[in-house]
């Protein structure tokens, strides 16, 4: 018969039952010791600490609602953003900042000499994250999560071996510049004095002077050139489009 202490309570047990109980207690104590050793040997960045993130009430409520809708806690959201997004992206986010002077929340103190009394303080979010992080960085990560959830920002996955979207846009802008130069070189000169004769109107439309095309041919040429010179297109030109309009108006009036 052996007497064993379970959480401060003495119990008397016999034979195999006593041996099994002793084994369970030993395993529990060994496990706790191992956990303590693991915690003590963690590097500072591995240890989790509690952060109070001061923020506006609206920001706190929005982040809390997002966490509840995803069935996670606020710390999970911040960690997810900081693990998946480049640090430069998080740091580039605008900091939502601390609450205004009149933005406060009331809590009831649970301990200390003032336990049970109300206390007005800055609204905040509580998160457990690895030690060594800046409060501003965590707040920016949460702000980024909100923007992603609201579709104010989108994540685009790109093949690192291929040109980035920014590089492709730069190439397109360069190509448009080249096309404008080609069109300008191939197009007729803009008449500084406007359309005064039938020959000048035909010249602007790219039709040989001295010819007598029917109105259907003239309209077809106008539509073709309008698709090129219309200001709404990437390669458009306002002056050329205006002179095209003057040319066809002159020919309609003097056909």
Short mmCIF file of C-alpha atoms in Angstrom, two decimals:
data_model
loop_
_atom_site.label_atom_id
_atom_site.label_comp_id
_atom_site.label_asym_id
_atom_site.label_seq_id
_atom_site.Cartn_x
_atom_site.Cartn_y
_atom_site.Cartn_z
CA UNK A 1 0.00 0.00 0.00
CA UNK A 2 1.35 3.45 -0.96
CA UNK A 3 0.26 6.99 -0.19
CA UNK A 4 0.40 9.32 -3.20
CA UNK A 5 -0.21 13.08 -3.30
CA UNK A 6 -2.36 14.34 -6.21
CA UNK A 7 -2.42 18.14 -6.37
CA UNK A 8 -2.02 18.42 -2.62
CA UNK A 9 -4.54 15.64 -1.84
CA UNK A 10 -3.28 12.43 -0.26
CA UNK A 11 -4.65 9.16 -1.64
CA UNK A 12 -3.90 5.61 -0.52
CA UNK A 13 -3.63 2.98 -3.29
CA UNK A 14 -2.53 -0.64 -3.57
CA UNK A 15 -0.36 -2.68 -5.95
CA UNK A 16 -0.61 -2.07 -9.72
CA UNK A 17 -2.93 0.89 -9.30
CA UNK A 18 -0.35 2.61 -7.12
CA UNK A 19 2.44 1.88 -9.61
CA UNK A 20 0.38 3.23 -12.52
CA UNK A 21 -0.49 6.37 -10.60
CA UNK A 22 3.16 6.99 -9.72
CA UNK A 23 4.10 6.54 -13.39
CA UNK A 24 1.45 9.07 -14.48
CA UNK A 25 2.64 11.62 -11.93
CA UNK A 26 6.27 11.14 -13.03
CA UNK A 27 5.34 11.61 -16.70
CA UNK A 28 3.40 14.75 -15.88
CA UNK A 29 6.26 16.19 -13.86
CA UNK A 30 8.78 15.24 -16.57
CA UNK A 31 6.55 16.86 -19.21
CA UNK A 32 6.28 20.08 -17.26
CA UNK A 33 10.02 20.14 -16.72
CA UNK A 34 10.63 19.52 -20.42
CA UNK A 35 8.23 22.34 -21.37
CA UNK A 36 10.00 24.67 -18.96
CA UNK A 37 13.39 23.76 -20.43
CA UNK A 38 12.12 24.27 -23.97
CA UNK A 39 10.67 27.68 -23.08
CA UNK A 40 13.88 28.76 -21.35
CA UNK A 41 16.05 27.75 -24.30
CA UNK A 42 13.95 29.50 -26.93
CA UNK A 43 15.55 32.44 -28.69
CA UNK A 44 13.92 35.83 -28.03
CA UNK A 45 12.25 35.80 -31.44
CA UNK A 46 10.65 32.40 -30.68
CA UNK A 47 9.13 33.45 -27.38
CA UNK A 48 5.62 34.87 -27.61
CA UNK A 49 4.70 37.92 -25.60
CA UNK A 50 1.51 39.90 -25.21
CA UNK A 51 1.19 43.18 -27.12
CA UNK A 52 -1.39 45.89 -26.49
CA UNK A 53 -2.01 47.65 -29.82
CA UNK A 54 -3.59 51.08 -29.23
CA UNK A 55 -5.91 52.00 -32.08
CA UNK A 56 -9.14 53.77 -32.97
CA UNK A 57 -12.37 52.11 -31.83
CA UNK A 58 -13.53 51.68 -35.43
CA UNK A 59 -10.26 49.95 -36.36
CA UNK A 60 -10.45 47.69 -33.29
CA UNK A 61 -14.04 46.71 -34.10
CA UNK A 62 -13.26 46.05 -37.78
CA UNK A 63 -10.28 43.82 -36.98
CA UNK A 64 -12.21 41.97 -34.27
CA UNK A 65 -15.11 41.37 -36.66
CA UNK A 66 -12.72 40.07 -39.33
CA UNK A 67 -11.15 37.66 -36.84
CA UNK A 68 -14.56 36.39 -35.71
CA UNK A 69 -15.74 35.92 -39.29
CA UNK A 70 -12.65 33.81 -40.06
CA UNK A 71 -12.89 31.93 -36.73
CA UNK A 72 -9.37 32.94 -35.70
CA UNK A 73 -7.92 35.41 -33.23
CA UNK A 74 -6.39 38.80 -33.99
CA UNK A 75 -2.86 37.47 -33.50
CA UNK A 76 -3.47 34.81 -36.16
CA UNK A 77 -4.38 37.52 -38.67
CA UNK A 78 -1.29 39.61 -37.93
CA UNK A 79 0.98 36.54 -38.09
CA UNK A 80 -0.52 35.42 -41.40
CA UNK A 81 0.12 38.80 -43.01
CA UNK A 82 3.66 39.08 -41.65
CA UNK A 83 4.51 35.53 -42.76
CA UNK A 84 3.14 35.79 -46.30
CA UNK A 85 3.84 39.41 -47.21
CA UNK A 86 7.30 40.90 -47.79
CA UNK A 87 8.40 43.06 -44.88
CA UNK A 88 8.75 46.02 -47.24
CA UNK A 89 5.07 45.68 -48.20
CA UNK A 90 3.95 45.72 -44.57
CA UNK A 91 6.19 48.67 -43.72
CA UNK A 92 4.93 50.60 -46.74
CA UNK A 93 1.37 50.47 -45.40
CA UNK A 94 -0.01 53.65 -43.89
CA UNK A 95 -0.17 53.34 -40.10
CA UNK A 96 -3.79 53.69 -38.90
CA UNK A 97 -2.31 55.36 -35.84
CA UNK A 98 -3.44 55.71 -32.26
CA UNK A 99 -6.96 56.82 -31.28
CA UNK A 100 -8.00 60.45 -31.05
CA UNK A 101 -7.96 62.13 -27.65
CA UNK A 102 -11.73 61.72 -27.23
CA UNK A 103 -11.78 58.09 -28.41
CA UNK A 104 -11.68 55.99 -25.24
CA UNK A 105 -13.15 52.72 -23.94
CA UNK A 106 -14.30 51.93 -20.40
CA UNK A 107 -13.20 48.71 -18.69
CA UNK A 108 -13.72 47.35 -15.18
CA UNK A 109 -10.49 46.72 -13.30
CA UNK A 110 -10.26 43.10 -12.12
CA UNK A 111 -7.37 43.34 -9.67
CA UNK A 112 -5.36 45.73 -7.53
CA UNK A 113 -6.55 48.37 -5.08
CA UNK A 114 -9.06 49.73 -7.63
CA UNK A 115 -10.56 46.32 -8.53
CA UNK A 116 -14.19 46.62 -9.61
CA UNK A 117 -13.89 50.28 -10.59
CA UNK A 118 -14.32 51.58 -14.15
CA UNK A 119 -11.26 52.88 -16.01
CA UNK A 120 -11.21 54.85 -19.25
CA UNK A 121 -8.33 53.97 -21.53
CA UNK A 122 -7.27 53.99 -25.16
CA UNK A 123 -9.05 51.37 -27.30
CA UNK A 124 -6.69 48.50 -28.02
CA UNK A 125 -6.23 45.07 -29.51
CA UNK A 126 -4.48 42.32 -27.54
CA UNK A 127 -2.27 39.91 -29.50
CA UNK A 128 0.35 37.32 -28.67
CA UNK A 129 3.24 37.49 -31.10
CA UNK A 130 6.96 36.69 -31.12
CA UNK A 131 9.03 39.01 -28.95
CA UNK A 132 10.86 41.94 -30.50
CA UNK A 133 8.17 43.28 -32.85
CA UNK A 134 7.17 46.93 -33.10
CA UNK A 135 3.59 47.82 -32.20
CA UNK A 136 3.37 49.99 -35.33
CA UNK A 137 4.39 47.04 -37.53
CA UNK A 138 1.65 44.84 -36.07
CA UNK A 139 -0.91 47.60 -36.54
CA UNK A 140 0.18 48.04 -40.18
CA UNK A 141 -0.14 44.28 -40.76
CA UNK A 142 -3.70 44.36 -39.41
CA UNK A 143 -4.50 47.37 -41.60
CA UNK A 144 -3.22 45.45 -44.62
CA UNK A 145 -5.43 42.49 -43.70
CA UNK A 146 -8.48 44.78 -43.61
CA UNK A 147 -7.68 46.23 -47.04
CA UNK A 148 -7.31 42.74 -48.49
CA UNK A 149 -10.60 41.64 -46.93
CA UNK A 150 -12.38 44.69 -48.36
CA UNK A 151 -10.85 44.19 -51.83
CA UNK A 152 -9.14 47.58 -51.54
CA UNK A 153 -5.93 45.68 -52.33
CA UNK A 154 -5.36 42.41 -54.17
CA UNK A 155 -2.51 39.93 -54.08
CA UNK A 156 -1.02 39.10 -57.48
CA UNK A 157 1.24 36.07 -57.86
CA UNK A 158 3.89 36.52 -60.53
CA UNK A 159 6.53 34.23 -61.96
CA UNK A 160 9.84 35.70 -60.82
CA UNK A 161 11.44 34.53 -64.08
CA UNK A 162 9.02 36.64 -66.15
CA UNK A 163 8.76 40.44 -66.40
CA UNK A 164 6.74 41.98 -63.58
CA UNK A 165 3.47 43.84 -64.18
CA UNK A 166 5.33 47.12 -63.70
CA UNK A 167 7.92 46.15 -66.29
CA UNK A 168 5.20 45.08 -68.72
CA UNK A 169 3.43 48.43 -68.28
CA UNK A 170 6.71 50.26 -68.92
CA UNK A 171 7.21 48.21 -72.11
CA UNK A 172 3.65 49.00 -73.24
CA UNK A 173 4.17 52.72 -72.62
CA UNK A 174 7.36 52.60 -74.68
CA UNK A 175 5.56 50.77 -77.50
CA UNK A 176 2.75 53.34 -77.51
CA UNK A 177 5.34 56.10 -77.77
CA UNK A 178 6.88 54.39 -80.80
CA UNK A 179 3.47 53.95 -82.45
CA UNK A 180 2.66 57.63 -81.95
CA UNK A 181 5.93 58.57 -83.63
CA UNK A 182 5.20 56.26 -86.59
CA UNK A 183 1.65 57.59 -87.00
CA UNK A 184 2.85 61.18 -86.81
CA UNK A 185 5.45 60.49 -89.51
CA UNK A 186 2.92 58.80 -91.83
CA UNK A 187 0.08 61.27 -91.30
CA UNK A 188 -0.46 64.43 -93.30
CA UNK A 189 0.71 67.72 -91.85
CA UNK A 190 -1.84 69.64 -89.79
CA UNK A 191 -3.04 72.64 -91.81
CA UNK A 192 -2.30 75.73 -89.77
CA UNK A 193 -5.04 77.77 -91.50
CA UNK A 194 -7.71 75.06 -91.29
CA UNK A 195 -9.81 73.62 -94.13
CA UNK A 196 -10.48 76.24 -96.83
CA UNK A 197 -10.82 74.17 -100.05
CA UNK A 198 -12.07 70.78 -101.22
CA UNK A 199 -8.49 69.75 -102.04
CA UNK A 200 -7.38 70.52 -98.50
CA UNK A 201 -10.26 68.45 -97.08
CA UNK A 202 -9.30 65.49 -99.27
CA UNK A 203 -5.64 65.94 -98.28
CA UNK A 204 -6.52 65.70 -94.56
CA UNK A 205 -8.49 62.51 -95.22
CA UNK A 206 -5.57 61.01 -97.13
CA UNK A 207 -7.39 61.10 -100.47
CA UNK A 208 -5.54 62.33 -103.54
CA UNK A 209 -6.55 65.87 -104.55
CA UNK A 210 -8.27 66.15 -107.93
CA UNK A 211 -10.26 62.95 -107.40
CA UNK A 212 -14.01 62.76 -106.82
CA UNK A 213 -14.77 59.93 -104.36
CA UNK A 214 -18.40 59.37 -103.40
CA UNK A 215 -19.61 60.18 -99.89
CA UNK A 216 -19.58 56.53 -98.85
CA UNK A 217 -15.84 56.31 -99.61
CA UNK A 218 -15.19 59.57 -97.76
CA UNK A 219 -17.10 58.35 -94.66
CA UNK A 220 -15.22 55.03 -94.68
CA UNK A 221 -11.87 56.87 -94.79
CA UNK A 222 -13.02 59.19 -92.00
CA UNK A 223 -14.04 56.26 -89.75
CA UNK A 224 -10.72 54.50 -90.32
CA UNK A 225 -8.67 57.59 -89.45
CA UNK A 226 -10.93 58.45 -86.51
CA UNK A 227 -10.15 55.12 -84.84
CA UNK A 228 -6.46 56.12 -84.96
CA UNK A 229 -6.60 59.80 -84.08
CA UNK A 230 -9.51 59.87 -81.60
CA UNK A 231 -8.23 61.32 -78.28
CA UNK A 232 -9.75 58.43 -76.31
CA UNK A 233 -7.30 55.97 -77.88
CA UNK A 234 -3.77 55.48 -76.55
CA UNK A 235 -2.28 56.86 -79.76
CA UNK A 236 -4.89 59.57 -80.39
CA UNK A 237 -4.24 63.21 -81.25
CA UNK A 238 -6.75 65.96 -80.48
CA UNK A 239 -5.58 68.36 -83.22
CA UNK A 240 -5.67 65.72 -85.96
CA UNK A 241 -9.12 64.53 -84.86
CA UNK A 242 -10.44 68.09 -84.89
CA UNK A 243 -9.12 68.61 -88.44
CA UNK A 244 -10.67 65.31 -89.56
CA UNK A 245 -14.04 66.56 -88.30
CA UNK A 246 -13.55 69.86 -90.14
CA UNK A 247 -12.61 68.02 -93.36
CA UNK A 248 -15.66 65.76 -93.50
CA UNK A 249 -17.95 68.62 -92.48
CA UNK A 250 -16.56 70.72 -95.37
CA UNK A 251 -17.06 67.88 -97.89
CA UNK A 252 -20.63 67.21 -96.71
CA UNK A 253 -21.45 70.87 -97.11
CA UNK A 254 -19.77 71.22 -100.51
CA UNK A 255 -20.35 67.83 -102.14
#
